[in-house]
PDB file of C-alpha atoms in Angstrom:
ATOM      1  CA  UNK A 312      96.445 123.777 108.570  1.00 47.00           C
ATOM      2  CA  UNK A 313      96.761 124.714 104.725  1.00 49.00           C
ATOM      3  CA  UNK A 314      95.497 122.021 101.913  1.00 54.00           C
ATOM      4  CA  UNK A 315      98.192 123.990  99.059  1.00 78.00           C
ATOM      5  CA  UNK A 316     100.534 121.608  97.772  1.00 93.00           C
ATOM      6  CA  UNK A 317     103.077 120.238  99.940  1.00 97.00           C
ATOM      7  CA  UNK A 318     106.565 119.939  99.318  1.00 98.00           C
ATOM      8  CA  UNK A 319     107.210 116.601 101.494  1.00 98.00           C
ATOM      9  CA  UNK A 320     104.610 113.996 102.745  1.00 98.00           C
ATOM     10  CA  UNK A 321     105.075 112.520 105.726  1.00 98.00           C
ATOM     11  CA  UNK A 322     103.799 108.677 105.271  1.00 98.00           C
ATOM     12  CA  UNK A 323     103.066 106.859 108.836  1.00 98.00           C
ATOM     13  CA  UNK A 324     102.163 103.582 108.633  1.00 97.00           C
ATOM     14  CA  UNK A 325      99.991 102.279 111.222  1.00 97.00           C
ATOM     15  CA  UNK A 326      97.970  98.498 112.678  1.00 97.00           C
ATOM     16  CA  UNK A 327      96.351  99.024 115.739  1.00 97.00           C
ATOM     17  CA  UNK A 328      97.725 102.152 117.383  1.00 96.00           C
ATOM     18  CA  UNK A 329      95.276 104.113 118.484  1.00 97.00           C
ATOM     19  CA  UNK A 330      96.571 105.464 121.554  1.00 96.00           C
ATOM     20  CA  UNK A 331      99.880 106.701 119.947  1.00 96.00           C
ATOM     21  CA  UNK A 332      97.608 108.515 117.077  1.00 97.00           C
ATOM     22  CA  UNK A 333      97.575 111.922 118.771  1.00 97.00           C
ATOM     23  CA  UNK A 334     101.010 112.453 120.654  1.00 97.00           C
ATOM     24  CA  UNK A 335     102.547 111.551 117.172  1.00 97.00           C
ATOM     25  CA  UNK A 336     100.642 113.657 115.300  1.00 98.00           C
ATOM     26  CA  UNK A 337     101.189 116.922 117.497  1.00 98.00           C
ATOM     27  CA  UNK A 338     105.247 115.739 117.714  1.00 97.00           C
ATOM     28  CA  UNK A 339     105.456 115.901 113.585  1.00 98.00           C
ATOM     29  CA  UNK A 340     103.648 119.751 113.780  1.00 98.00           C
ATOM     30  CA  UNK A 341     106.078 121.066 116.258  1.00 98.00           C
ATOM     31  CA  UNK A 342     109.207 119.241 114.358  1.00 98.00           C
ATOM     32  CA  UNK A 343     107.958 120.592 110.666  1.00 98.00           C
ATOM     33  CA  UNK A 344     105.309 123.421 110.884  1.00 97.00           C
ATOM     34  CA  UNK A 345     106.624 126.501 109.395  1.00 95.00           C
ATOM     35  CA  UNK A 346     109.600 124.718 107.564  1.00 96.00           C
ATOM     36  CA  UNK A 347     108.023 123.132 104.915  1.00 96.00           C
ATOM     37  CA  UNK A 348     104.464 123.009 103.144  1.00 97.00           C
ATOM     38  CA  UNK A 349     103.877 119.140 104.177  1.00 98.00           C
ATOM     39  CA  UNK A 350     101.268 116.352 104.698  1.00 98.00           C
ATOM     40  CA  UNK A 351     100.671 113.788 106.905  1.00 98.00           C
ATOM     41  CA  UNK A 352      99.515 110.159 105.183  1.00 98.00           C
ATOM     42  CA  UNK A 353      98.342 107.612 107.637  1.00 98.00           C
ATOM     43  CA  UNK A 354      98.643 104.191 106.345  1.00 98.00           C
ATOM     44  CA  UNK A 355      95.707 102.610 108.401  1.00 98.00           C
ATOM     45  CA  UNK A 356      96.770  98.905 107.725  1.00 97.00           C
ATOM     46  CA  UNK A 357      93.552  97.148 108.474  1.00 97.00           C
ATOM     47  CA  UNK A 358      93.412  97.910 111.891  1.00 97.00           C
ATOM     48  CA  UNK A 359      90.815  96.603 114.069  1.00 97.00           C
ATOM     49  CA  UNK A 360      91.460  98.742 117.036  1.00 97.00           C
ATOM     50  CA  UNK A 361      89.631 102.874 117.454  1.00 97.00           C
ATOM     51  CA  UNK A 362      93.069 103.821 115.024  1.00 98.00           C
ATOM     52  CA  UNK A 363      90.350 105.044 112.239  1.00 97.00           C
ATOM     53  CA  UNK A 364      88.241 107.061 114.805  1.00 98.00           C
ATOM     54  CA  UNK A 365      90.889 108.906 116.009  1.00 98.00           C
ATOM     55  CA  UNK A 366      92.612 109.871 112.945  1.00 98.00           C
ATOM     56  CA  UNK A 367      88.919 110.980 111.701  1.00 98.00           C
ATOM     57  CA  UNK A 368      88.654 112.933 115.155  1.00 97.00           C
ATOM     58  CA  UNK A 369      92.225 114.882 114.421  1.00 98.00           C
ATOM     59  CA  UNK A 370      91.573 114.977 110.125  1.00 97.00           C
ATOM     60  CA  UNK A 371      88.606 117.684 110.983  1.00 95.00           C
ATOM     61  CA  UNK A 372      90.785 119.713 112.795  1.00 95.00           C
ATOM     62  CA  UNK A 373      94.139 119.148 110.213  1.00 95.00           C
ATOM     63  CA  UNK A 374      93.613 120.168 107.032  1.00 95.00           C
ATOM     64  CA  UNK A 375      97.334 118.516 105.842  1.00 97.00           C
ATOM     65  CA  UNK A 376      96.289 115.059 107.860  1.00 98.00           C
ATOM     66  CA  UNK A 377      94.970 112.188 105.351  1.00 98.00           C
ATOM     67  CA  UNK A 378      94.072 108.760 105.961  1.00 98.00           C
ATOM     68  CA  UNK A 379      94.241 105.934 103.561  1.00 98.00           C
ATOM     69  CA  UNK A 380      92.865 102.559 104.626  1.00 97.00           C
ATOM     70  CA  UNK A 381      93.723  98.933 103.834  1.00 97.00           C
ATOM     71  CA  UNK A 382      90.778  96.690 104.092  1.00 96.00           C
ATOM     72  CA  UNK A 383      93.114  94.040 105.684  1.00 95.00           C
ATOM     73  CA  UNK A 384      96.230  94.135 107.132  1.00 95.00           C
ATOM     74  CA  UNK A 385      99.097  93.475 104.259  1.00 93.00           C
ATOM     75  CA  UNK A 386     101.953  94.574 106.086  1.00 91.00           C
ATOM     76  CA  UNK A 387     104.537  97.470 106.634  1.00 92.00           C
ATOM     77  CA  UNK A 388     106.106  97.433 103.094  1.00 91.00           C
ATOM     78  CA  UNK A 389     102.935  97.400 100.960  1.00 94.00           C
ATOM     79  CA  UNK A 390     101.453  99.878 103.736  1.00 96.00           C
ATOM     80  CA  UNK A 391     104.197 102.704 102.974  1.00 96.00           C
ATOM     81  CA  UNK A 392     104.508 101.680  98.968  1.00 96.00           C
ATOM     82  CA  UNK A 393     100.170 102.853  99.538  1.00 97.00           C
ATOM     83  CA  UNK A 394     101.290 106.123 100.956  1.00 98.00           C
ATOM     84  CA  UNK A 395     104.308 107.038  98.795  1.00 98.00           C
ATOM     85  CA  UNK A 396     101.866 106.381  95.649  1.00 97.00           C
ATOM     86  CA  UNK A 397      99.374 108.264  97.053  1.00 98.00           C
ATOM     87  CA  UNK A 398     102.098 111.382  98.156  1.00 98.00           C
ATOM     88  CA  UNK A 399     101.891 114.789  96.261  1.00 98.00           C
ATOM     89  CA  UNK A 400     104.909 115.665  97.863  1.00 98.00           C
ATOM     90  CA  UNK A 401     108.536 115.447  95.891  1.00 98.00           C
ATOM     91  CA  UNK A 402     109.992 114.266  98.606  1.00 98.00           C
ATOM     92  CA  UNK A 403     108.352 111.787 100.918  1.00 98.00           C
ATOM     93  CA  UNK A 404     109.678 110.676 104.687  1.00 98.00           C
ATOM     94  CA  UNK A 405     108.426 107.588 106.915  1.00 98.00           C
ATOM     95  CA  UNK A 406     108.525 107.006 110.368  1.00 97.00           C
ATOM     96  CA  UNK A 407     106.808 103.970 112.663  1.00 95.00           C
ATOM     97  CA  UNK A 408     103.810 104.762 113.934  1.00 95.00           C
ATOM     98  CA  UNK A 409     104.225 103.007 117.683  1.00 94.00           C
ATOM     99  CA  UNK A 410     106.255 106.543 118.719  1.00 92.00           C
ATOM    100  CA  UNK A 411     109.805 104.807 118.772  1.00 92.00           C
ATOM    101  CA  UNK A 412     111.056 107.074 115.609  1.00 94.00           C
ATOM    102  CA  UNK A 413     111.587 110.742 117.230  1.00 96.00           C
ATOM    103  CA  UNK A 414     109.659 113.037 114.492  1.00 97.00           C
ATOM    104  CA  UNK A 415     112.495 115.923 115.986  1.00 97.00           C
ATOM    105  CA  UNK A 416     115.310 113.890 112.993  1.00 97.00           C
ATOM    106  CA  UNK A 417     112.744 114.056 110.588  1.00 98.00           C
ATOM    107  CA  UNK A 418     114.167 117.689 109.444  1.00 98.00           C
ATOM    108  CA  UNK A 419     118.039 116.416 109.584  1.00 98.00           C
ATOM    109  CA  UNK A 420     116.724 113.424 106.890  1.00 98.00           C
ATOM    110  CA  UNK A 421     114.685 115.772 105.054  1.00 98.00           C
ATOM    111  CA  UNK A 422     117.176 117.985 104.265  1.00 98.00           C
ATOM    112  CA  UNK A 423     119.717 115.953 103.921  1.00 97.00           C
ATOM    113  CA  UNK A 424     117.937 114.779 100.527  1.00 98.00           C
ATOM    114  CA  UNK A 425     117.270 118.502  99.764  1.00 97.00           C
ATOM    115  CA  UNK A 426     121.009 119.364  99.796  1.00 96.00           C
ATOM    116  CA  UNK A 427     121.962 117.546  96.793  1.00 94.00           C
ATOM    117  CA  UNK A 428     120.465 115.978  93.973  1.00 94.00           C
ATOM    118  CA  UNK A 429     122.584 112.829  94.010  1.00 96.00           C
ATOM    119  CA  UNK A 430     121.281 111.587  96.962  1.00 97.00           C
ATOM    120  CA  UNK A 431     118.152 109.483  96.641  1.00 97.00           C
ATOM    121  CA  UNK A 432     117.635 108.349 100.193  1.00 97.00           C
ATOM    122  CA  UNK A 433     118.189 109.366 103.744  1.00 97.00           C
ATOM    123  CA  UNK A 434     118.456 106.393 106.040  1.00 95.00           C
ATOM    124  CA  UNK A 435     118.175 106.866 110.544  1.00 95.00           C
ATOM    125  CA  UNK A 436     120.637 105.006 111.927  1.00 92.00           C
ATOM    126  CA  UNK A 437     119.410 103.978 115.400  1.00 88.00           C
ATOM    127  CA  UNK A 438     121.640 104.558 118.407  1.00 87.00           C
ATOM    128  CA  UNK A 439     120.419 103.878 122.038  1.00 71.00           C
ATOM    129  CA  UNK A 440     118.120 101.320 120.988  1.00 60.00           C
ATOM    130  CA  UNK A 441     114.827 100.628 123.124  1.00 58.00           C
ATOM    131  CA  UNK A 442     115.256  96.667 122.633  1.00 55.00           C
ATOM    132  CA  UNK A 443     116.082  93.693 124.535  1.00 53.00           C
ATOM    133  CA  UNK A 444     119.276  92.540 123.933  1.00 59.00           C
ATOM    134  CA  UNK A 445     117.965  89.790 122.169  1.00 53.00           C
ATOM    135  CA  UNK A 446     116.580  91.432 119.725  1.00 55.00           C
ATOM    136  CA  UNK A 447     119.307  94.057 119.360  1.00 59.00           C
ATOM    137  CA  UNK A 448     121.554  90.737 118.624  1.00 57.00           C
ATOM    138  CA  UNK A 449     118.783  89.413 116.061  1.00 55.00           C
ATOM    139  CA  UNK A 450     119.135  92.913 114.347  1.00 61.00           C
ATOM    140  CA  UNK A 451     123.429  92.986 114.225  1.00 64.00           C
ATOM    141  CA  UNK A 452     123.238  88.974 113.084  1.00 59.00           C
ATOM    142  CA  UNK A 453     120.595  90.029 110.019  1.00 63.00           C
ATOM    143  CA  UNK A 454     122.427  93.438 109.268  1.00 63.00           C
ATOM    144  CA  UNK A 455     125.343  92.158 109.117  1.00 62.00           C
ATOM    145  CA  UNK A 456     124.522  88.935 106.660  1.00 63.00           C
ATOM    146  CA  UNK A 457     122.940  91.556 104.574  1.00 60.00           C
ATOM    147  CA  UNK A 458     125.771  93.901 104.288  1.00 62.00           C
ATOM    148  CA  UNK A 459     128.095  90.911 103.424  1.00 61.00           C
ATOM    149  CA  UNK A 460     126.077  90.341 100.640  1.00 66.00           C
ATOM    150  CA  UNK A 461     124.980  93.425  99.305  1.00 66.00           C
ATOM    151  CA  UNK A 462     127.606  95.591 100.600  1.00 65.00           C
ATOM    152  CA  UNK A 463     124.691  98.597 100.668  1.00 71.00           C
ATOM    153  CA  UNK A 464     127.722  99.896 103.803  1.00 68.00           C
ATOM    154  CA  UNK A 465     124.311 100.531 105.879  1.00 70.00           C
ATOM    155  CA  UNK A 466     124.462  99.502 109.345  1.00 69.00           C
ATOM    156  CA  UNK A 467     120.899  99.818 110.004  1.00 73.00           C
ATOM    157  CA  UNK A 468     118.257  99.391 107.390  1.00 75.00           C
ATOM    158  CA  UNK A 469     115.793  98.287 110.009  1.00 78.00           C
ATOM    159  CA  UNK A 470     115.210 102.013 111.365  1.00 89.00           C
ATOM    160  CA  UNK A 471     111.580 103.404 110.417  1.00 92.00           C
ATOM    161  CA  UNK A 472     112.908 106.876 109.767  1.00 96.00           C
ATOM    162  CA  UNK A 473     113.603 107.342 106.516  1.00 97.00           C
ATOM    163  CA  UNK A 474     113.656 110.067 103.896  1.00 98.00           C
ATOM    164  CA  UNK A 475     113.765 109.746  99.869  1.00 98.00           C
ATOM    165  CA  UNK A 476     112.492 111.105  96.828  1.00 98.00           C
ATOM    166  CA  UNK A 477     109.099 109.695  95.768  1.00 98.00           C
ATOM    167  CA  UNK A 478     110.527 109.579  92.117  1.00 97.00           C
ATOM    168  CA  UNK A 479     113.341 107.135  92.938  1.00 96.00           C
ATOM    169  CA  UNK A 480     110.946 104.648  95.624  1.00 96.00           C
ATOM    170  CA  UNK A 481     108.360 104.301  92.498  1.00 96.00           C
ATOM    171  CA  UNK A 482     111.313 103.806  90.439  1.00 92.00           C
ATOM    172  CA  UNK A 483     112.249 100.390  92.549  1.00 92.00           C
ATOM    173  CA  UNK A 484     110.840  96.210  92.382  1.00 88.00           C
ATOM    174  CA  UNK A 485     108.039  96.155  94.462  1.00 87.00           C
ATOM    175  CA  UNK A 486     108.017  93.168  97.005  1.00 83.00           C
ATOM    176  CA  UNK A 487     106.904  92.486 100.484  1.00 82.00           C
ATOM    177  CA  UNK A 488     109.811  93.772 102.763  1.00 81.00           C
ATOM    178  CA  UNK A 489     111.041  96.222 100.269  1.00 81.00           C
ATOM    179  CA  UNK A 490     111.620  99.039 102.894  1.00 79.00           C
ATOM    180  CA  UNK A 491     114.615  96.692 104.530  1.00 81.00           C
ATOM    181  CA  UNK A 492     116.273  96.966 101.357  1.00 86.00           C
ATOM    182  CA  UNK A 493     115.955 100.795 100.426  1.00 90.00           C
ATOM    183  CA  UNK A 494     120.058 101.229 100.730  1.00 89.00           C
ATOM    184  CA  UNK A 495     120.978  98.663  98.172  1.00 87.00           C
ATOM    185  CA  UNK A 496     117.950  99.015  95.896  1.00 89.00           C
ATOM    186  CA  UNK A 497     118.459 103.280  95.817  1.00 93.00           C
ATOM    187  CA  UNK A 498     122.314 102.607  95.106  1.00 89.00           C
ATOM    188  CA  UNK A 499     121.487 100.217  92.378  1.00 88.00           C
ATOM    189  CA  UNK A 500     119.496 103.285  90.425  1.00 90.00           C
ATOM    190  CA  UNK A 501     123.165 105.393  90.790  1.00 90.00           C
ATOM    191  CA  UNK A 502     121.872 107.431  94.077  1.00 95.00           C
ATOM    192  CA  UNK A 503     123.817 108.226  97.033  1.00 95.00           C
ATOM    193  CA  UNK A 504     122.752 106.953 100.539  1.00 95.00           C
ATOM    194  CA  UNK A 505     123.129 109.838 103.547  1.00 96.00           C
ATOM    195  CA  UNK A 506     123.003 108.668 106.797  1.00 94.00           C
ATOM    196  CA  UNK A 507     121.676 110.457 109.997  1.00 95.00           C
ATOM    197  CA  UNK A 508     122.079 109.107 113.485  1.00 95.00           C
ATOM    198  CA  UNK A 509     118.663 109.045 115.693  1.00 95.00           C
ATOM    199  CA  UNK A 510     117.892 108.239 118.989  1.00 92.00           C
ATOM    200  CA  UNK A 511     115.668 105.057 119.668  1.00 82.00           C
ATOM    201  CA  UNK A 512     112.756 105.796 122.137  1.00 84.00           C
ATOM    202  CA  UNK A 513     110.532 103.053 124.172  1.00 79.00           C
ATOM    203  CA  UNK A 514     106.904 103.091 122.374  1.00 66.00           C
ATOM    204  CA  UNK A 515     104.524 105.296 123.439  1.00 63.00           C
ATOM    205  CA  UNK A 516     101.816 102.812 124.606  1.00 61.00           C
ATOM    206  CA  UNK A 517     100.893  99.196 123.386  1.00 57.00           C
ATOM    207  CA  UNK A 518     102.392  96.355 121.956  1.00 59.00           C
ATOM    208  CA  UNK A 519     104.470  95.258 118.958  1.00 59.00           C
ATOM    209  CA  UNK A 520     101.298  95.102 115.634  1.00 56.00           C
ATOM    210  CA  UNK A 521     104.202  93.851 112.617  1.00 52.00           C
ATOM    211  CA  UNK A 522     105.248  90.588 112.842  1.00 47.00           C
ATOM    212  CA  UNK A 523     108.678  89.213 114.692  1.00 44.00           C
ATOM    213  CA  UNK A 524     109.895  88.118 111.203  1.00 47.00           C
ATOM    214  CA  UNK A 525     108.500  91.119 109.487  1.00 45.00           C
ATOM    215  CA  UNK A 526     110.581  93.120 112.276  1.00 43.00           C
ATOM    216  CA  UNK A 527     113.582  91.152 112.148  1.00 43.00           C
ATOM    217  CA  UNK A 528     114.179  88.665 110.088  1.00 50.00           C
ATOM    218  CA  UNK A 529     115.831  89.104 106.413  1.00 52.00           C
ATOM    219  CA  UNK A 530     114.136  86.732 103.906  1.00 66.00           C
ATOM    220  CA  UNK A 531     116.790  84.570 102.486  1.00 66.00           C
ATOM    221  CA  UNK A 532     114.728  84.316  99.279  1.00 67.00           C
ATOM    222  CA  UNK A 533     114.619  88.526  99.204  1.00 73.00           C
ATOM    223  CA  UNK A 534     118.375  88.469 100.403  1.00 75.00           C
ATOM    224  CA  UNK A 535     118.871  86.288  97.336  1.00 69.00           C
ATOM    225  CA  UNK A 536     116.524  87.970  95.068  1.00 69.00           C
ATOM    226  CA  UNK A 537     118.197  91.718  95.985  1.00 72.00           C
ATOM    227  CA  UNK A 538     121.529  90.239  95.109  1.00 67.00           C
ATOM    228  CA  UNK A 539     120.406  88.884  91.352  1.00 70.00           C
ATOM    229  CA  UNK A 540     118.939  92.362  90.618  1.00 75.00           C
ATOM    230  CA  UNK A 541     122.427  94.644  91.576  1.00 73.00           C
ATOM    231  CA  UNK A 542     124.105  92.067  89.527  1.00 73.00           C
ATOM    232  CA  UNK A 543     121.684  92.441  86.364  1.00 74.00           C
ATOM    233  CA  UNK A 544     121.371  95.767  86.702  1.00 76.00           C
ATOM    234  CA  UNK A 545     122.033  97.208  83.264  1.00 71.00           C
ATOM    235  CA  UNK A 546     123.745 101.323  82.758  1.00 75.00           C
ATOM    236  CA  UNK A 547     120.559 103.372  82.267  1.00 72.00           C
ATOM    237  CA  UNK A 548     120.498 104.971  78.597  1.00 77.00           C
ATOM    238  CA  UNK A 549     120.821 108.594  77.884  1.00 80.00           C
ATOM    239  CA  UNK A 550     117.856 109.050  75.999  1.00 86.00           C
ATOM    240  CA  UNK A 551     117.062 112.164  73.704  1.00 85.00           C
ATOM    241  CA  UNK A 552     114.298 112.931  71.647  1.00 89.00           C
ATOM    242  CA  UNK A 553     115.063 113.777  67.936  1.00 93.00           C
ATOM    243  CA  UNK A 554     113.125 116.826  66.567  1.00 87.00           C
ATOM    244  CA  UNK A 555     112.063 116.478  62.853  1.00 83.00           C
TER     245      UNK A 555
END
């Protein structure tokens, strides 16, 4: 695979998933190779599993495969902030790395971003979901508190695939659970949000590695903390530079 510069990075974050390494990896080739010059950043988030062997295994054959490592596990949020900062591309896209998230949208999100300027992010929105109906509750109850409050109009911030330019997410607060907020917080810098509809999947193999709440569950103190920084949000000045 060529090492030139890419165009998009592809930013996978990943805790003990070593048997879904491979299938992944080969699904993201056949969905992007030979429409885009791209990379592939796994996020290894202190995994404790053979997740770091097998990404070595497949690096020596992939030239546009990169792992970062996390010497403990600090979650999904600071996981993908590690692989955005680390992205050469201009425009970056995520996806879960349990095989839920069908790499096959990944081109619909990516260009949706491409196709105009004045969009900052392109959200999945997850029909057919893979869940119990438990947790397919859980998720309407905390979408819907959190479009009450922020009114970000997204019915599904929750979904893995994503798509965005790496400009705007280093533009944003940090904060642990950051990537459940991406609508509101990329609307707040004066970006529009597209949407694309993808199909939920069962996981490839394995168990659930993020926590229930992590998964689920909106912080109130985020919720609240999200809300205070649309309303302070200040117009951003047109700035020129005056030439002596």
């Amino acid at each position: 695979m060529s090492s030139s510069q890419p165009s998009v990075s592809i930013v996978v974050p990943v805790r003990n998933e070593a048997d879904n390494i491979a299938p992944l990896i080969a699904e993201i080739g056949a969905a992007l190779d030979g429409r885009w010059a791209y990379e592939i950043i796994y996020v290894n988030d202190g995994s404790t599993d053979a997740t770091g062997e097998r990404l070595a295994s497949i690096m020596a054959q992939r030239g546009n495969l990169r792992q970062l490592r996390h010497a403990r596990s600090t979650g999904q949020s600071a996981a993908v902030r590690s692989g955005v900062r680390a992205a050469r591309g201009t425009i970056v896209a995520t996806l879960d790395g349990d095989g839920q998230n069908n790499p096959a949208f990944l081109p619909d999100l990516i260009s949706a971003v491409e196709k105009s300027s004045n969009v900052g992010l392109a959200a999945g929105q997850r029909v057919g979901r893979k869940d119990t109906g438990f947790k397919k509750f859980q998720s309407r109850v905390a979408n819907g508190v959190r479009n009450a409050i922020l009114k970000d109009g997204t019915r599904d911030t929750g979904c893995g695939l994503k798509a965005f330019r790496r400009e705007v997410f280093l533009m944003l607060p940090y904060f642990d659970g950051l990537h459940r907020f991406l609508p509101a917080l990329v609307r707040r810098e004066g970006y529009e949000i597209a949407y694309v509809d993808v199909i939920d999947r069962p996981r490839h193999s394995g168990v659930s590695n993020y926590g229930f709440f992590d998964r689920l569950w909106i912080g109130i103190m985020d919720l609240v903390g999200v809300w205070w920084l649309i309303r302070r949000k200040k117009p951003t000045p047109d700035v020129t530079e005056v030439k002596a």
